[in-house]
Every structure is written in structure tokens, then in C-alpha cells.
Rosetta silent file (secondary structure, phi, psi, omega in degrees, C-alpha in Angstrom):
SEQUENCE: MTFGFAPSSAASLSTSAASANRVLEPAEWAAAGIPLLRSPREVVSGLHARHRPGPATAVVAVLDPDERLRASASFTRRSASADGWLYRNALLAQLRRVIPHDLRRRTPVRTAVLLYCREGDARWTEEDGAWMWGLRDACTLHGLRCGAYITLTRDGWQVLGEGRGGRHPSAGSEPEPVALSEAPRIPRTGGAASDVLRRAAAR
SCORE:     score description
SCORE:     0.000 S_00000001
   1 L     0.000  139.347 -178.388   14.760   -6.359   43.093 S_00000001
   2 L  -113.481  135.488  177.736   13.927   -4.124   40.137 S_00000001
   3 L  -110.542  155.742  176.680   15.258   -0.620   39.589 S_00000001
   4 L   134.504 -174.897 -177.836   13.904    2.096   37.300 S_00000001
   5 L  -109.436  131.184  177.774   11.027    4.462   36.868 S_00000001
   6 L   -80.063  146.250  176.023    7.451    3.283   36.638 S_00000001
   7 L   -57.569  133.875 -174.679    5.246    4.865   33.970 S_00000001
   8 L  -119.328    7.935 -178.166    3.483    7.808   35.568 S_00000001
   9 L  -141.045  160.062  177.817    1.177    9.047   32.822 S_00000001
  10 H   -64.651  -31.125  179.753   -1.579    7.847   30.541 S_00000001
  11 H   -63.320  -40.284  179.292    0.634    8.767   27.581 S_00000001
  12 H   -64.834  -41.152  179.293    3.294    6.290   28.702 S_00000001
  13 H   -65.591  -37.718  178.933    0.712    3.550   29.056 S_00000001
  14 H   -64.505  -41.134  179.532   -0.664    4.373   25.621 S_00000001
  15 H   -63.758  -40.773  179.318    2.822    4.160   24.074 S_00000001
  16 H   -63.571  -41.081  179.654    3.427    0.783   25.727 S_00000001
  17 H   -65.231  -39.585  179.466    0.132   -0.516   24.408 S_00000001
  18 H   -63.908  -40.861  179.736    0.957    0.718   20.910 S_00000001
  19 H   -65.027  -39.997 -179.274    4.344   -1.015   21.007 S_00000001
  20 H   -63.759  -33.602 -178.989    2.763   -4.260   22.208 S_00000001
  21 L   -91.010    1.566  177.936    0.344   -4.138   19.268 S_00000001
  22 L    58.978   70.752 -178.720    3.109   -3.190   16.812 S_00000001
  23 L  -122.859  135.537  174.979    1.777    0.159   15.639 S_00000001
  24 L   -98.077  128.540  174.942    3.735    2.915   13.870 S_00000001
  25 L   -76.066  157.159 -179.759    2.921    6.496   14.807 S_00000001
  26 H   -54.670  -38.738 -179.584    2.736    9.073   11.970 S_00000001
  27 H   -65.660  -37.823  177.892    6.049   10.657   13.047 S_00000001
  28 H   -66.170  -39.580  179.174    7.794    7.269   12.915 S_00000001
  29 H   -65.187  -44.115 -178.827    6.365    6.612    9.454 S_00000001
  30 H   -64.086  -32.188 -178.406    7.446   10.039    8.195 S_00000001
  31 L   -82.042   -5.230 -175.061   10.978    9.452    9.510 S_00000001
  32 L   -82.400   -5.862  178.296   11.270    6.079    7.748 S_00000001
  33 L    70.055   41.122  179.859   12.112    7.616    4.353 S_00000001
  34 L   -66.829  127.527 -179.445    9.189    6.061    2.450 S_00000001
  35 L   -65.059  140.822 -179.852    9.670    6.745   -1.304 S_00000001
  36 L   -78.159  144.150  172.393    7.108    9.103   -2.836 S_00000001
  37 L   -78.871  134.694  178.296    4.816    7.925   -5.590 S_00000001
  38 L   -71.023  -39.085 -178.015    5.264    9.908   -8.796 S_00000001
  39 L  -131.970   75.105 -175.014    1.628    9.459   -9.830 S_00000001
  40 H   -61.909  -36.744 -178.812   -0.380    8.464   -6.758 S_00000001
  41 H   -64.857  -38.043  178.566   -3.779    8.999   -8.372 S_00000001
  42 H   -64.191  -40.359  178.580   -2.898    6.659  -11.246 S_00000001
  43 H   -64.369  -47.563 -178.760   -1.793    3.989   -8.784 S_00000001
  44 H   -63.010  -45.911 -179.168   -4.924    4.394   -6.667 S_00000001
  45 H   -62.787  -40.574  178.812   -7.257    4.431   -9.693 S_00000001
  46 H   -63.230  -44.951  179.846   -5.608    1.346  -11.170 S_00000001
  47 H   -69.229  -37.491  178.408   -5.883   -0.662   -7.956 S_00000001
  48 H   -63.893  -40.624 -179.653   -9.435    0.548   -7.360 S_00000001
  49 H   -68.226  -38.598 -177.220  -10.454   -0.527  -10.862 S_00000001
  50 H   -74.318  -41.459 -169.216   -8.840   -3.973  -10.556 S_00000001
  51 H  -108.799  -15.695  179.802   -9.936   -4.922   -7.048 S_00000001
  52 L    45.122   58.767 -173.995  -13.032   -2.789   -6.303 S_00000001
  53 L   -68.885  140.213  172.032  -12.259   -2.730   -2.570 S_00000001
  54 L  -106.218 -179.730 -179.829  -15.026   -2.380   -0.019 S_00000001
  55 L   -54.158  140.698 -179.662  -14.693   -1.476    3.677 S_00000001
  56 L    68.779   21.744  176.704  -12.060   -3.504    5.578 S_00000001
  57 E  -106.674  131.795  177.665  -10.410   -4.586    2.312 S_00000001
  58 E  -108.080  138.948  176.006   -6.642   -4.302    1.851 S_00000001
  59 E  -123.171  115.176  176.661   -4.935   -4.222   -1.548 S_00000001
  60 E  -104.078  133.737 -176.109   -1.187   -4.857   -1.606 S_00000001
  61 E  -134.085  147.621  178.251    0.641   -4.101   -4.847 S_00000001
  62 E  -113.422  125.773 -178.803    4.213   -4.444   -6.084 S_00000001
  63 E  -111.668  145.061  175.476    5.596   -1.762   -8.414 S_00000001
  64 L   -83.859  177.922 -177.306    8.758   -1.870  -10.512 S_00000001
  65 L   -58.865  -22.920  177.702   11.260    1.043  -10.577 S_00000001
  66 L   -92.546   12.519  178.219    9.173    2.734  -13.308 S_00000001
  67 L    65.610   26.350  172.991    6.070    2.511  -11.096 S_00000001
  68 L   -88.958  142.607 -178.557    4.454   -0.117  -13.308 S_00000001
  69 E   -73.127  126.310  178.084    2.282   -2.656  -11.548 S_00000001
  70 E  -103.936  -32.960  179.769    3.892   -6.108  -11.366 S_00000001
  71 E  -164.228  153.354  176.116    1.509   -7.912   -9.027 S_00000001
  72 E  -156.253  157.006  178.996   -1.352   -7.188   -6.670 S_00000001
  73 E  -152.688  148.410  177.851   -3.709   -8.998   -4.335 S_00000001
  74 E  -126.094  151.628  178.796   -6.678   -8.033   -2.191 S_00000001
  75 E  -158.221  161.469 -178.583   -8.107   -9.560    0.958 S_00000001
  76 E   -99.509  134.630  177.993  -10.498   -8.676    3.773 S_00000001
  77 L   -65.855  131.661 -178.317   -9.260   -7.909    7.265 S_00000001
  78 L  -113.887  -17.860 -179.085  -10.484  -10.577    9.680 S_00000001
  79 L   -79.709  135.124  179.368   -8.762   -9.584   12.930 S_00000001
  80 L   -77.628  -25.338 -178.299  -10.841   -7.449   15.281 S_00000001
  81 L   -98.293  150.716  178.493   -7.752   -5.936   16.915 S_00000001
  82 L   -85.832   87.810 -177.724   -5.265   -3.566   15.286 S_00000001
  83 L  -122.157  114.309 -177.735   -2.149   -5.731   15.557 S_00000001
  84 H   -59.703  -30.150 -179.346    0.682   -5.114   13.114 S_00000001
  85 H   -65.730  -42.460  177.719    2.036   -8.631   13.585 S_00000001
  86 H   -67.379  -40.066  178.461   -1.204  -10.179   12.316 S_00000001
  87 H   -65.794  -39.851  177.258   -1.366   -7.699    9.449 S_00000001
  88 H   -57.864  -46.277 -179.213    2.266   -8.429    8.571 S_00000001
  89 H   -63.102  -39.559  179.203    1.536  -12.128    8.320 S_00000001
  90 H   -66.240  -43.804  179.091   -1.508  -11.515    6.111 S_00000001
  91 H   -65.143  -42.574 -179.252    0.428   -9.206    3.787 S_00000001
  92 H   -63.394  -39.541  178.297    3.387  -11.570    3.596 S_00000001
  93 H   -62.290  -40.207  179.123    1.122  -14.483    2.699 S_00000001
  94 H   -69.172  -41.717  178.942   -0.366  -12.470   -0.177 S_00000001
  95 H   -62.590  -43.328  179.352    3.035  -11.310   -1.440 S_00000001
  96 H   -63.753  -27.188 -178.353    4.390  -14.854   -1.411 S_00000001
  97 H   -77.339  -32.387 -170.452    1.356  -15.964   -3.401 S_00000001
  98 H  -107.411  -15.837 -176.320    1.645  -13.394   -6.210 S_00000001
  99 L  -154.717  141.391  177.923    5.355  -12.599   -6.685 S_00000001
 100 L   -66.074  153.593  179.992    8.781  -14.199   -5.974 S_00000001
 101 L   -75.820  163.117  177.735   10.879  -12.630   -3.230 S_00000001
 102 L  -116.935   34.003 -174.371   13.918  -10.430   -3.893 S_00000001
 103 L   -68.755  -18.374 -179.763   15.942  -11.475   -0.852 S_00000001
 104 L   -78.482  -14.701 -179.665   19.021  -12.281   -2.944 S_00000001
 105 L   -81.262  141.526  176.292   19.407   -8.633   -3.965 S_00000001
 106 L   -69.494  -38.028 -179.792   21.577   -6.355   -1.865 S_00000001
 107 L  -124.927  127.428  179.041   19.256   -3.422   -2.526 S_00000001
 108 L   -62.037  140.854  178.463   15.511   -3.812   -3.185 S_00000001
 109 L  -113.042  -20.280  178.715   14.416   -2.634   -6.622 S_00000001
 110 L  -105.474  152.276 -174.113   10.675   -3.262   -6.368 S_00000001
 111 E  -122.646  135.995  175.834    8.341   -1.410   -4.038 S_00000001
 112 E  -102.510  133.206  175.155    5.234   -2.610   -2.237 S_00000001
 113 E  -120.764  156.988 -177.819    2.378   -0.200   -1.567 S_00000001
 114 E  -128.835  126.190  173.685   -0.764   -0.788    0.444 S_00000001
 115 E  -109.013  123.163 -179.127   -4.244    0.585   -0.228 S_00000001
 116 E  -122.548  122.519  179.584   -6.684    0.077    2.639 S_00000001
 117 E   -94.211  124.750 -177.675  -10.404    0.807    2.285 S_00000001
 118 L  -148.368  169.279  174.794  -12.088    1.639    5.582 S_00000001
 119 L   -78.402  169.057  177.727  -14.871    3.571    7.256 S_00000001
 120 L    91.656 -168.889 -179.531  -14.293    6.979    8.829 S_00000001
 121 L  -100.290 -171.093 -172.353  -12.306    9.949    7.577 S_00000001
 122 L   -84.342   -1.984 -179.184   -8.725   10.237    6.341 S_00000001
 123 L   -67.898  148.566 -178.157   -7.175   11.026    9.727 S_00000001
 124 L   -60.286  139.052  174.806   -4.642    8.545   11.114 S_00000001
 125 L  -126.480  168.247  177.289   -6.002    5.784   13.340 S_00000001
 126 H   -63.069  -32.832  176.484   -4.335    3.058   15.384 S_00000001
 127 H   -62.557  -41.374  175.647   -5.499    0.594   12.755 S_00000001
 128 H   -59.622  -43.157  179.385   -3.563    2.596   10.130 S_00000001
 129 H   -61.026  -35.625  177.934   -0.507    2.447   12.361 S_00000001
 130 H   -69.575  -39.501  176.388   -0.793   -1.335   12.571 S_00000001
 131 H   -64.574  -39.220  178.044   -1.017   -1.617    8.772 S_00000001
 132 H   -60.742  -46.088  178.668    2.055    0.618    8.448 S_00000001
 133 H   -61.658  -45.431 -179.068    4.016   -1.615   10.818 S_00000001
 134 H   -63.447  -41.217  179.206    2.831   -4.715    8.997 S_00000001
 135 H   -64.863  -45.474 -179.413    3.707   -3.343    5.562 S_00000001
 136 H   -60.598  -43.415 -177.571    7.196   -2.285    6.616 S_00000001
 137 H   -72.437  -38.803  178.856    7.964   -5.652    8.184 S_00000001
 138 H   -63.764  -38.598  178.458    6.465   -7.692    5.327 S_00000001
 139 H   -63.342  -43.445  178.570    8.583   -5.762    2.826 S_00000001
 140 H   -59.410  -42.884 -176.651   11.748   -6.481    4.799 S_00000001
 141 H   -75.882  -15.593 -179.484   10.944  -10.201    4.907 S_00000001
 142 H  -110.748    4.051  177.167   10.155  -10.335    1.168 S_00000001
 143 L    74.048   33.328 -179.281   13.088   -8.241   -0.066 S_00000001
 144 L  -117.192  158.747  169.732   11.008   -5.223   -1.160 S_00000001
 145 E   -77.961  141.521  176.919   11.153   -1.509   -0.527 S_00000001
 146 E   -81.635  120.934 -178.163    8.405   -0.292    1.755 S_00000001
 147 E  -105.806 -158.176 -171.568    6.225    2.107   -0.207 S_00000001
 148 E   -66.903  149.308  170.224    3.201    4.292    0.405 S_00000001
 149 E  -111.282  121.844 -172.597    0.300    3.514    2.698 S_00000001
 150 E  -121.720  130.861  174.356   -2.945    4.823    1.211 S_00000001
 151 E  -101.157  144.456  176.850   -6.367    4.983    2.831 S_00000001
 152 E  -122.586  114.790  179.915   -9.569    4.905    0.806 S_00000001
 153 E  -126.349 -177.474  178.724  -12.669    6.307    2.527 S_00000001
 154 L   -68.282  -18.092  177.153  -15.963    7.820    1.419 S_00000001
 155 L   -82.290  -13.876 -177.563  -14.203   11.204    1.381 S_00000001
 156 E   131.995 -154.463 -179.679  -11.642    9.973   -1.174 S_00000001
 157 E  -117.257  154.094 -176.983   -8.059    8.700   -0.987 S_00000001
 158 E  -146.798  128.201  172.773   -5.131    9.903    1.108 S_00000001
 159 E   -87.383  106.087 -175.024   -1.431    9.010    1.096 S_00000001
 160 L   -66.939  137.892 -179.747   -0.709    9.063    4.823 S_00000001
 161 L    89.293   -8.364 -178.788    2.400   10.943    5.851 S_00000001
 162 L  -116.035  -23.387 -177.013    2.536   12.919    2.596 S_00000001
 163 L    77.039   13.059  177.928   -0.554   15.092    2.654 S_00000001
 164 E  -102.735  140.897 -179.324   -1.477   14.100   -0.895 S_00000001
 165 E  -172.075 -176.315 -179.885   -4.938   12.884   -1.747 S_00000001
 166 E  -162.864  168.048 -177.590   -8.031   13.342   -3.868 S_00000001
 167 L   -89.294  -17.496 -179.445  -11.796   12.944   -3.847 S_00000001
 168 L  -135.733  133.049   -0.073  -11.937   10.357   -6.624 S_00000001
 169 L   -74.829  165.215  176.457  -11.847    7.425   -6.465 S_00000001
 170 L  -132.106  176.490 -178.096  -13.498    6.975   -3.088 S_00000001
 171 L   -64.093  -24.839 -177.375  -14.866    4.034   -1.140 S_00000001
 172 L  -105.113    3.806 -175.632  -18.311    4.596   -2.598 S_00000001
 173 L   -89.408  155.766  174.738  -17.445    5.471   -6.191 S_00000001
 174 L   -75.344  136.530 -179.703  -17.743    3.301   -9.255 S_00000001
 175 L   -71.177  147.903  172.652  -14.309    2.213  -10.528 S_00000001
 176 L   -69.970  152.930  170.500  -12.993    3.470  -13.840 S_00000001
 177 L   -57.515  142.640 -177.913  -12.476    0.821  -16.544 S_00000001
 178 H   -55.205  -36.616 -177.730   -8.972   -0.609  -16.203 S_00000001
 179 H   -62.973  -27.163 -179.310   -8.166    0.594  -19.732 S_00000001
 180 H   -88.725  -13.453 -176.227   -8.800    4.205  -18.659 S_00000001
 181 L   -95.608    1.646  178.663   -6.767    3.990  -15.481 S_00000001
 182 L  -142.794  161.181 -178.241   -3.475    3.148  -17.151 S_00000001
 183 L   -67.613  145.643  178.431   -1.497    4.272  -20.190 S_00000001
 184 L   -66.128  145.106  178.755   -2.279    2.488  -23.484 S_00000001
 185 L   -98.380  130.572 -178.405    0.137   -0.241  -24.515 S_00000001
 186 L   -96.097  126.253  178.342    1.528   -0.059  -28.041 S_00000001
 187 L   -59.782  148.903 -179.774    2.116   -3.387  -29.838 S_00000001
 188 L   -86.483   -5.766 -179.633    5.730   -4.080  -30.785 S_00000001
 189 L   -75.969  156.244  179.979    4.840   -5.426  -34.208 S_00000001
 190 L   -88.443 -171.879  176.693    5.382   -3.280  -37.298 S_00000001
 191 L   107.737  172.621 -176.341    2.967   -2.332  -40.051 S_00000001
 192 H   -64.948  -37.150 -179.212    0.330    0.270  -40.748 S_00000001
 193 H   -61.306  -39.765  178.932   -1.852   -0.756  -37.817 S_00000001
 194 H   -65.338  -38.780  178.924    1.002   -0.081  -35.394 S_00000001
 195 H   -63.409  -40.149  178.739    1.571    3.374  -36.915 S_00000001
 196 H   -62.869  -43.476 -179.687   -2.083    4.247  -36.434 S_00000001
 197 H   -65.752  -39.098  178.414   -1.964    3.142  -32.793 S_00000001
 198 H   -62.727  -42.664 -179.785    1.209    5.118  -32.152 S_00000001
 199 H   -66.943  -37.456  179.670   -0.341    8.284  -33.563 S_00000001
 200 H   -66.063  -39.968 -179.519   -3.514    7.766  -31.530 S_00000001
 201 H   -69.668  -28.699 -177.808   -1.535    7.277  -28.320 S_00000001
 202 H   -76.345  -16.772 -178.157    0.534   10.397  -28.973 S_00000001
 203 L   -73.244    0.000    0.000   -2.555   12.626  -29.134 S_00000001
């Protein structure tokens, strides 16, 4: 014999379905304490320039404490259903391919962010919730901090849960050259050439 209360509303059934598919609601994501990106547009522009994502393409990137890119990988979503468990496995496979894990550290020092290019507008969807669940779980299993989840649509980019976004780049825009999407690197060698480069970078 079973005791308890049976679900009596469509909302309860919807919540059960979301849990079965491993989806994070926006309120759950906001309460998770996801670290803010200092320069989200620079991160988005850099990943857009490197990977040129089209619809249904995910770009996972690992940033160091100074928000410099350490590794990134892109892949196309193949699952028809929005299931965070499948997304987690796909993200984890990419992370294992491009960067060693940090499981020996007591506190994660590197952060993984996810840029997902899709159709539609910037409003949250169940598919977004599944990617959020997958990113959070993949980070835990790889010893990383869970960072921002960013959508890229034809309207532009949006950091979900933060309200920050922009119109460029967008899903249909041409990517900037990689050299323009990141700060110039100054050679460590001495000499007159290095002085010229330092002065040019300071302008």
C-alpha cells in the first residue's frame, strides 16, 4: 500500500517531467551562485571567431582565473530531446579531450562556460535548462567551476540568468578576426622591436 498525495495539477506533472529530463529552471540556475564574467562580450566574440558556431552548435570553453581562454571545443547537438544527462556526457567528453581534469584540487580554479547557438529568441527554453544541468554536472565531474551559460541567436547573445547581452555577434553575423577579439600579446624578448610593440599596445 502506498501513502501520499498524487499530483493534482499540470504544473506538478510538468515539474516531474523536467526532473526526469534533468533540466534546471532559471530560478535554480540563479540560486546556484554562477560566477559573473568580467568581460562577457570579449568571451563571446573570441569563441564566435574561433568556432563560427551555427544553429544547434555548442561551444564549451575553459577559462583561467584571469578569464583567459585555456581550451575550447565545439560540437553539434545530435539528441532530439532536451535531456541534461545526454548533454552532460557530450560536454564531459569534449572537456576530457581538450584539457586535463582538476579533481585533485580542493577548490576549482578554472571555470567552464558554455555558448550555445540556436534558433528562436533569447528567452529561456527547456533545451537551455538541459544544457545548464549538463554544464553544472560536467564541471563537477571534471573538477571545474560552473560558469556562464550563453545563448547565441539571430537577435544577438545573452548570458542567461544575468540579463546581460548584446546584438553583436549574433548567429548570423560574420565573426571578427581572432586578433581583434582578444588583447594583443607582447613578446617577452627585449630590444627596440619590443619597445615599439609595447608603445603600440599602450595606445
